[in-house]
PDB file of C-alpha atoms in Angstrom:
ATOM      1  CA  MET A  86     109.578 122.405 122.431  1.00 60.00           C
ATOM      2  CA  THR A  87     109.191 119.331 123.675  1.00 71.00           C
ATOM      3  CA  ALA A  88     108.465 116.724 121.001  1.00 60.00           C
ATOM      4  CA  THR A  89     104.961 116.041 123.054  1.00 64.00           C
ATOM      5  CA  SER A  90     104.078 119.902 122.438  1.00 74.00           C
ATOM      6  CA  ARG A  91     104.665 120.220 119.080  1.00 71.00           C
ATOM      7  CA  LYS A  92     102.981 116.512 118.105  1.00 79.00           C
ATOM      8  CA  GLU A  93     100.679 118.670 119.940  1.00 82.00           C
ATOM      9  CA  LYS A  94     100.888 121.750 118.281  1.00 85.00           C
ATOM     10  CA  ALA A  95     100.480 119.973 114.899  1.00 84.00           C
ATOM     11  CA  ALA A  96      97.010 118.424 116.200  1.00 88.00           C
ATOM     12  CA  GLU A  97      95.835 122.067 117.241  1.00 92.00           C
ATOM     13  CA  THR A  98      96.620 123.004 113.588  1.00 93.00           C
ATOM     14  CA  GLU A  99      95.575 120.548 112.071  1.00 94.00           C
ATOM     15  CA  ALA A 100      91.915 120.440 113.739  1.00 94.00           C
ATOM     16  CA  ALA A 101      91.407 123.823 113.022  1.00 96.00           C
ATOM     17  CA  LEU A 102      92.275 123.619 109.166  1.00 96.00           C
ATOM     18  CA  LYS A 103      88.913 121.047 109.184  1.00 96.00           C
ATOM     19  CA  ALA A 104      87.079 123.059 111.304  1.00 95.00           C
ATOM     20  CA  ALA A 105      87.748 126.550 109.037  1.00 96.00           C
ATOM     21  CA  ALA A 106      87.372 123.976 105.957  1.00 96.00           C
ATOM     22  CA  LYS A 107      84.026 123.451 106.509  1.00 95.00           C
ATOM     23  CA  ARG A 108      82.852 126.717 107.332  1.00 95.00           C
ATOM     24  CA  VAL A 109      84.769 128.056 104.021  1.00 96.00           C
ATOM     25  CA  PHE A 110      82.898 125.064 102.182  1.00 94.00           C
ATOM     26  CA  ALA A 111      79.698 126.624 104.179  1.00 92.00           C
ATOM     27  CA  ARG A 112      79.871 129.760 102.609  1.00 93.00           C
ATOM     28  CA  LYS A 113      81.921 129.162  99.265  1.00 93.00           C
ATOM     29  CA  GLY A 114      81.363 124.848  97.804  1.00 93.00           C
ATOM     30  CA  TYR A 115      84.391 122.816  97.667  1.00 94.00           C
ATOM     31  CA  LEU A 116      85.154 123.689  94.500  1.00 94.00           C
ATOM     32  CA  ASN A 117      85.355 127.356  94.367  1.00 95.00           C
ATOM     33  CA  THR A 118      87.416 126.808  97.973  1.00 96.00           C
ATOM     34  CA  LYS A 119      91.411 127.653  97.618  1.00 96.00           C
ATOM     35  CA  ILE A 120      93.649 126.906 100.406  1.00 96.00           C
ATOM     36  CA  THR A 121      94.453 129.810 101.382  1.00 96.00           C
ATOM     37  CA  ASP A 122      90.322 130.666 102.186  1.00 97.00           C
ATOM     38  CA  ILE A 123      90.381 127.718 104.916  1.00 97.00           C
ATOM     39  CA  THR A 124      94.107 128.761 106.385  1.00 97.00           C
ATOM     40  CA  ALA A 125      92.973 132.681 106.772  1.00 96.00           C
ATOM     41  CA  GLU A 126      90.055 131.468 107.890  1.00 97.00           C
ATOM     42  CA  ALA A 127      91.772 129.802 110.108  1.00 96.00           C
ATOM     43  CA  GLY A 128      94.253 131.841 111.376  1.00 95.00           C
ATOM     44  CA  ARG A 129      97.483 130.151 109.977  1.00 93.00           C
ATOM     45  CA  ALA A 130     100.113 130.790 107.445  1.00 91.00           C
ATOM     46  CA  ALA A 131      99.535 129.544 103.890  1.00 87.00           C
ATOM     47  CA  GLY A 132     102.329 127.505 104.170  1.00 89.00           C
ATOM     48  CA  SER A 133     101.160 125.278 106.973  1.00 90.00           C
ATOM     49  CA  PHE A 134      98.319 123.618 104.878  1.00 95.00           C
ATOM     50  CA  TYR A 135     100.877 121.983 103.207  1.00 94.00           C
ATOM     51  CA  ASN A 136     102.396 120.319 106.667  1.00 93.00           C
ATOM     52  CA  HIS A 137      99.426 118.613 107.284  1.00 94.00           C
ATOM     53  CA  PHE A 138      98.063 117.958 103.887  1.00 95.00           C
ATOM     54  CA  ALA A 139      98.827 117.419 100.106  1.00 93.00           C
ATOM     55  CA  GLY A 140      96.303 119.143  98.653  1.00 93.00           C
ATOM     56  CA  LYS A 141      92.741 119.628  98.544  1.00 94.00           C
ATOM     57  CA  GLU A 142      91.578 116.512  98.153  1.00 92.00           C
ATOM     58  CA  GLU A 143      93.720 115.310 101.371  1.00 94.00           C
ATOM     59  CA  LEU A 144      92.170 117.451 103.535  1.00 95.00           C
ATOM     60  CA  LEU A 145      88.253 115.859 102.426  1.00 94.00           C
ATOM     61  CA  GLU A 146      89.875 112.617 102.374  1.00 93.00           C
ATOM     62  CA  ALA A 147      89.948 113.145 106.419  1.00 94.00           C
ATOM     63  CA  LEU A 148      87.090 114.747 106.936  1.00 94.00           C
ATOM     64  CA  LEU A 149      85.333 111.415 105.437  1.00 92.00           C
ATOM     65  CA  ALA A 150      87.453 109.718 108.237  1.00 91.00           C
ATOM     66  CA  ASP A 151      86.351 111.718 110.728  1.00 91.00           C
ATOM     67  CA  LEU A 152      82.581 111.060 109.042  1.00 90.00           C
ATOM     68  CA  ALA A 153      83.459 107.011 109.491  1.00 87.00           C
ATOM     69  CA  ALA A 154      84.406 107.726 112.930  1.00 85.00           C
ATOM     70  CA  TYR A 155      81.150 109.692 113.923  1.00 78.00           C
ATOM     71  CA  GLY A 156      78.995 106.339 112.365  1.00 70.00           C
ATOM     72  CA  ASP A 157      80.957 104.369 114.702  1.00 69.00           C
ATOM     73  CA  GLU A 158      80.708 105.821 117.783  1.00 70.00           C
ATOM     74  CA  SER A 159      77.008 105.570 117.118  1.00 66.00           C
ATOM     75  CA  ALA A 160      77.350 101.820 116.578  1.00 62.00           C
ATOM     76  CA  ASP A 161      78.498 101.329 119.481  1.00 62.00           C
ATOM     77  CA  ALA A 162      75.879 103.342 121.805  1.00 70.00           C
ATOM     78  CA  ASP A 163      74.156 101.725 124.238  1.00 71.00           C
ATOM     79  CA  GLU A 164      70.604 102.326 122.938  1.00 81.00           C
ATOM     80  CA  HIS A 165      71.715 100.886 119.862  1.00 87.00           C
ATOM     81  CA  ARG A 166      69.350  97.884 118.265  1.00 88.00           C
ATOM     82  CA  ASN A 167      70.284  95.585 115.354  1.00 91.00           C
ATOM     83  CA  ASP A 168      66.892  94.140 114.260  1.00 95.00           C
ATOM     84  CA  PHE A 169      64.858  95.972 111.890  1.00 97.00           C
ATOM     85  CA  THR A 170      61.461  93.844 112.393  1.00 97.00           C
ATOM     86  CA  ASP A 171      61.382  96.352 115.270  1.00 96.00           C
ATOM     87  CA  PRO A 172      59.872 100.388 114.094  1.00 96.00           C
ATOM     88  CA  ASP A 173      62.075 101.698 116.881  1.00 96.00           C
ATOM     89  CA  ALA A 174      65.681 100.398 115.894  1.00 96.00           C
ATOM     90  CA  VAL A 175      64.560 101.835 112.887  1.00 97.00           C
ATOM     91  CA  ARG A 176      63.388 104.774 113.822  1.00 97.00           C
ATOM     92  CA  TRP A 177      66.540 105.012 115.331  1.00 95.00           C
ATOM     93  CA  HIS A 178      69.393 104.889 112.916  1.00 95.00           C
ATOM     94  CA  VAL A 179      66.778 107.048 110.690  1.00 96.00           C
ATOM     95  CA  ALA A 180      67.454 109.308 113.574  1.00 96.00           C
ATOM     96  CA  VAL A 181      70.692 109.352 113.864  1.00 93.00           C
ATOM     97  CA  TYR A 182      71.630 109.344 110.462  1.00 94.00           C
ATOM     98  CA  TRP A 183      69.058 112.941 110.106  1.00 96.00           C
ATOM     99  CA  ARG A 184      71.166 114.645 112.972  1.00 95.00           C
ATOM    100  CA  PHE A 185      74.459 113.318 111.023  1.00 93.00           C
ATOM    101  CA  TYR A 186      73.671 114.860 108.177  1.00 94.00           C
ATOM    102  CA  ARG A 187      72.575 118.231 109.833  1.00 94.00           C
ATOM    103  CA  GLU A 188      75.591 118.440 111.875  1.00 92.00           C
ATOM    104  CA  ASN A 189      78.238 117.622 109.011  1.00 92.00           C
ATOM    105  CA  ALA A 190      76.123 119.035 105.681  1.00 91.00           C
ATOM    106  CA  PRO A 191      78.600 121.356 104.195  1.00 89.00           C
ATOM    107  CA  THR A 192      81.358 118.221 104.263  1.00 92.00           C
ATOM    108  CA  MET A 193      78.494 116.036 102.841  1.00 92.00           C
ATOM    109  CA  GLN A 194      77.585 118.922  99.951  1.00 92.00           C
ATOM    110  CA  ALA A 195      82.040 119.026  99.208  1.00 93.00           C
ATOM    111  CA  LEU A 196      82.155 115.316  99.362  1.00 93.00           C
ATOM    112  CA  ARG A 197      79.558 115.296  96.570  1.00 91.00           C
ATOM    113  CA  GLN A 198      81.040 117.854  94.020  1.00 93.00           C
ATOM    114  CA  ALA A 199      84.664 117.227  94.974  1.00 94.00           C
ATOM    115  CA  ALA A 200      83.487 112.899  93.227  1.00 94.00           C
ATOM    116  CA  MET A 201      81.910 115.226  90.293  1.00 93.00           C
ATOM    117  CA  VAL A 202      85.504 116.745  89.628  1.00 93.00           C
ATOM    118  CA  SER A 203      87.257 113.536  90.247  1.00 92.00           C
ATOM    119  CA  ASP A 204      86.493 109.716  89.813  1.00 93.00           C
ATOM    120  CA  GLU A 205      89.413 109.293  92.482  1.00 90.00           C
ATOM    121  CA  PHE A 206      87.751 110.413  94.853  1.00 91.00           C
ATOM    122  CA  ALA A 207      84.339 109.560  93.403  1.00 93.00           C
ATOM    123  CA  ARG A 208      85.614 105.427  93.669  1.00 93.00           C
ATOM    124  CA  THR A 209      86.405 106.382  97.355  1.00 90.00           C
ATOM    125  CA  LEU A 210      83.032 107.865  98.267  1.00 90.00           C
ATOM    126  CA  ALA A 211      81.075 104.614  97.251  1.00 91.00           C
ATOM    127  CA  ARG A 212      83.742 102.861  98.882  1.00 89.00           C
ATOM    128  CA  PHE A 213      83.093 104.932 102.219  1.00 87.00           C
ATOM    129  CA  GLY A 214      78.808 104.609 101.000  1.00 86.00           C
ATOM    130  CA  ALA A 215      79.941 100.294 100.488  1.00 87.00           C
ATOM    131  CA  GLU A 216      80.983 100.071 103.547  1.00 86.00           C
ATOM    132  CA  GLN A 217      78.757 102.214 105.765  1.00 84.00           C
ATOM    133  CA  GLN A 218      75.665 100.612 104.303  1.00 85.00           C
ATOM    134  CA  SER A 219      77.608  97.250 104.972  1.00 84.00           C
ATOM    135  CA  ASP A 220      77.016  97.541 108.613  1.00 84.00           C
ATOM    136  CA  LEU A 221      73.418  97.784 108.105  1.00 89.00           C
ATOM    137  CA  THR A 222      72.986  94.138 106.501  1.00 88.00           C
ATOM    138  CA  ASP A 223      73.256  92.145 109.916  1.00 90.00           C
ATOM    139  CA  HIS A 224      69.990  94.152 110.910  1.00 94.00           C
ATOM    140  CA  LEU A 225      67.489  92.461 107.710  1.00 95.00           C
ATOM    141  CA  THR A 226      67.668  89.641 109.249  1.00 94.00           C
ATOM    142  CA  HIS A 227      65.374  89.606 111.205  1.00 94.00           C
ATOM    143  CA  ILE A 228      62.727  90.500 108.866  1.00 96.00           C
ATOM    144  CA  PRO A 229      62.700  87.013 106.440  1.00 95.00           C
ATOM    145  CA  ASP A 230      63.468  84.996 110.411  1.00 95.00           C
ATOM    146  CA  ALA A 231      60.009  86.048 111.445  1.00 95.00           C
ATOM    147  CA  GLY A 232      58.695  85.376 108.656  1.00 95.00           C
ATOM    148  CA  TRP A 233      58.596  88.762 106.321  1.00 96.00           C
ATOM    149  CA  LEU A 234      59.624  89.457 102.566  1.00 95.00           C
ATOM    150  CA  LEU A 235      61.893  91.477 101.837  1.00 96.00           C
ATOM    151  CA  PRO A 236      61.334  93.724  98.864  1.00 96.00           C
ATOM    152  CA  ALA A 237      64.846  92.772  97.679  1.00 96.00           C
ATOM    153  CA  ARG A 238      67.508  90.620  98.230  1.00 93.00           C
ATOM    154  CA  PRO A 239      69.320  92.396 101.417  1.00 92.00           C
ATOM    155  CA  GLU A 240      72.077  94.203 100.033  1.00 90.00           C
ATOM    156  CA  LEU A 241      69.942  95.471  97.354  1.00 93.00           C
ATOM    157  CA  SER A 242      67.271  96.646  99.994  1.00 95.00           C
ATOM    158  CA  ILE A 243      69.470  98.172 102.212  1.00 93.00           C
ATOM    159  CA  VAL A 244      70.507 101.038  98.780  1.00 92.00           C
ATOM    160  CA  MET A 245      67.327 101.340  98.607  1.00 93.00           C
ATOM    161  CA  LEU A 246      66.935 102.502 102.644  1.00 93.00           C
ATOM    162  CA  TYR A 247      70.328 104.349 102.396  1.00 91.00           C
ATOM    163  CA  GLN A 248      69.116 106.178  99.160  1.00 92.00           C
ATOM    164  CA  LEU A 249      65.962 107.326 100.420  1.00 95.00           C
ATOM    165  CA  VAL A 250      67.084 108.435 103.148  1.00 95.00           C
ATOM    166  CA  ASP A 251      70.539 110.375 102.453  1.00 93.00           C
ATOM    167  CA  SER A 252      68.308 111.820  98.976  1.00 94.00           C
ATOM    168  CA  PHE A 253      65.564 113.283 101.355  1.00 96.00           C
ATOM    169  CA  ALA A 254      68.339 114.898 103.269  1.00 96.00           C
ATOM    170  CA  GLN A 255      69.784 115.997 101.202  1.00 93.00           C
ATOM    171  CA  MET A 256      67.322 117.982  99.608  1.00 94.00           C
ATOM    172  CA  TRP A 257      65.816 119.549 102.720  1.00 95.00           C
ATOM    173  CA  LEU A 258      69.148 119.637 104.896  1.00 93.00           C
ATOM    174  CA  LEU A 259      71.424 121.132 101.930  1.00 88.00           C
ATOM    175  CA  GLY A 260      68.812 123.023 100.467  1.00 78.00           C
ATOM    176  CA  PRO A 261      67.659 125.164  98.235  1.00 87.00           C
ATOM    177  CA  THR A 262      63.495 124.522  99.668  1.00 90.00           C
ATOM    178  CA  PRO A 263      61.975 124.456  96.295  1.00 90.00           C
ATOM    179  CA  GLU A 264      59.574 127.565  96.532  1.00 92.00           C
ATOM    180  CA  GLY A 265      55.904 127.430  97.897  1.00 93.00           C
ATOM    181  CA  TRP A 266      57.136 123.896  99.450  1.00 95.00           C
ATOM    182  CA  THR A 267      57.711 123.730 104.097  1.00 95.00           C
ATOM    183  CA  PRO A 268      60.880 122.245 105.483  1.00 95.00           C
ATOM    184  CA  PRO A 269      59.774 119.147 107.417  1.00 97.00           C
ATOM    185  CA  THR A 270      61.099 119.699 111.190  1.00 97.00           C
ATOM    186  CA  ASP A 271      63.678 117.132 112.104  1.00 97.00           C
ATOM    187  CA  GLU A 272      60.874 115.253 113.991  1.00 98.00           C
ATOM    188  CA  GLU A 273      58.565 114.688 111.660  1.00 98.00           C
ATOM    189  CA  ALA A 274      61.128 114.122 109.191  1.00 98.00           C
ATOM    190  CA  VAL A 275      62.019 111.009 111.449  1.00 98.00           C
ATOM    191  CA  GLU A 276      58.817 110.089 111.423  1.00 98.00           C
ATOM    192  CA  ALA A 277      58.088 110.351 107.582  1.00 98.00           C
ATOM    193  CA  LEU A 278      61.497 108.085 106.885  1.00 98.00           C
ATOM    194  CA  THR A 279      60.642 105.482 109.932  1.00 98.00           C
ATOM    195  CA  ARG A 280      57.443 105.160 108.605  1.00 97.00           C
ATOM    196  CA  PHE A 281      58.557 104.458 105.022  1.00 97.00           C
ATOM    197  CA  VAL A 282      61.926 102.635 105.362  1.00 97.00           C
ATOM    198  CA  TYR A 283      59.130 100.129 107.474  1.00 97.00           C
ATOM    199  CA  ARG A 284      56.700  99.522 105.940  1.00 97.00           C
ATOM    200  CA  GLY A 285      59.247  99.546 102.690  1.00 96.00           C
ATOM    201  CA  LEU A 286      61.289  96.844 104.181  1.00 96.00           C
ATOM    202  CA  THR A 287      58.595  94.482 105.656  1.00 96.00           C
ATOM    203  CA  GLY A 288      55.269  95.172 104.145  1.00 94.00           C
ATOM    204  CA  LYS A 289      53.286  95.939 107.622  1.00 93.00           C
ATOM    205  CA  ASP A 290      53.131  99.797 108.984  1.00 91.00           C
ATOM    206  CA  TYR A 291      53.178 100.050 113.134  1.00 87.00           C
TER     207      TYR A 291
END
């Protein structure tokens, strides 16, 4: 086997392990998942896991890096707008995050569970969140430039925005749905969040 073939096979195995981990996390949760559950799901030998990851937490860090890359790709999209005086710019960001959360719900749940039992991973996750939020800071500069008043200084306003959208997504996309409540459609959720965030940031309706 050539060096290129070995690299391709290693990359294929790593991708298979990460995909398998997400499926097992969805069924069993991060805390109840064993490494052998992941390798069995991936159809790989148990020992193959340690050729790629030192443990389950390192695999989760690799999934976190994938999420960061997803966010970078979204920020580079042609339709991306960074002026939050424009409700369509707010709506685009809310829609991207809602779709991101839905597509990565098992990983998002696993990240939260890992942070509960590992202080080191909790710090890693906090850094990730801070980096994601800081990317939005320049989106708010247009609001005071327009003569409008932010609810708080920019970094606090960003945290409130992020926590609102993240907590709302967590409730409805990770479940379970409270008895007697009706989950929003994706369109309803995005529009409700957009209106709430826009009002909160600008003090205006649209």
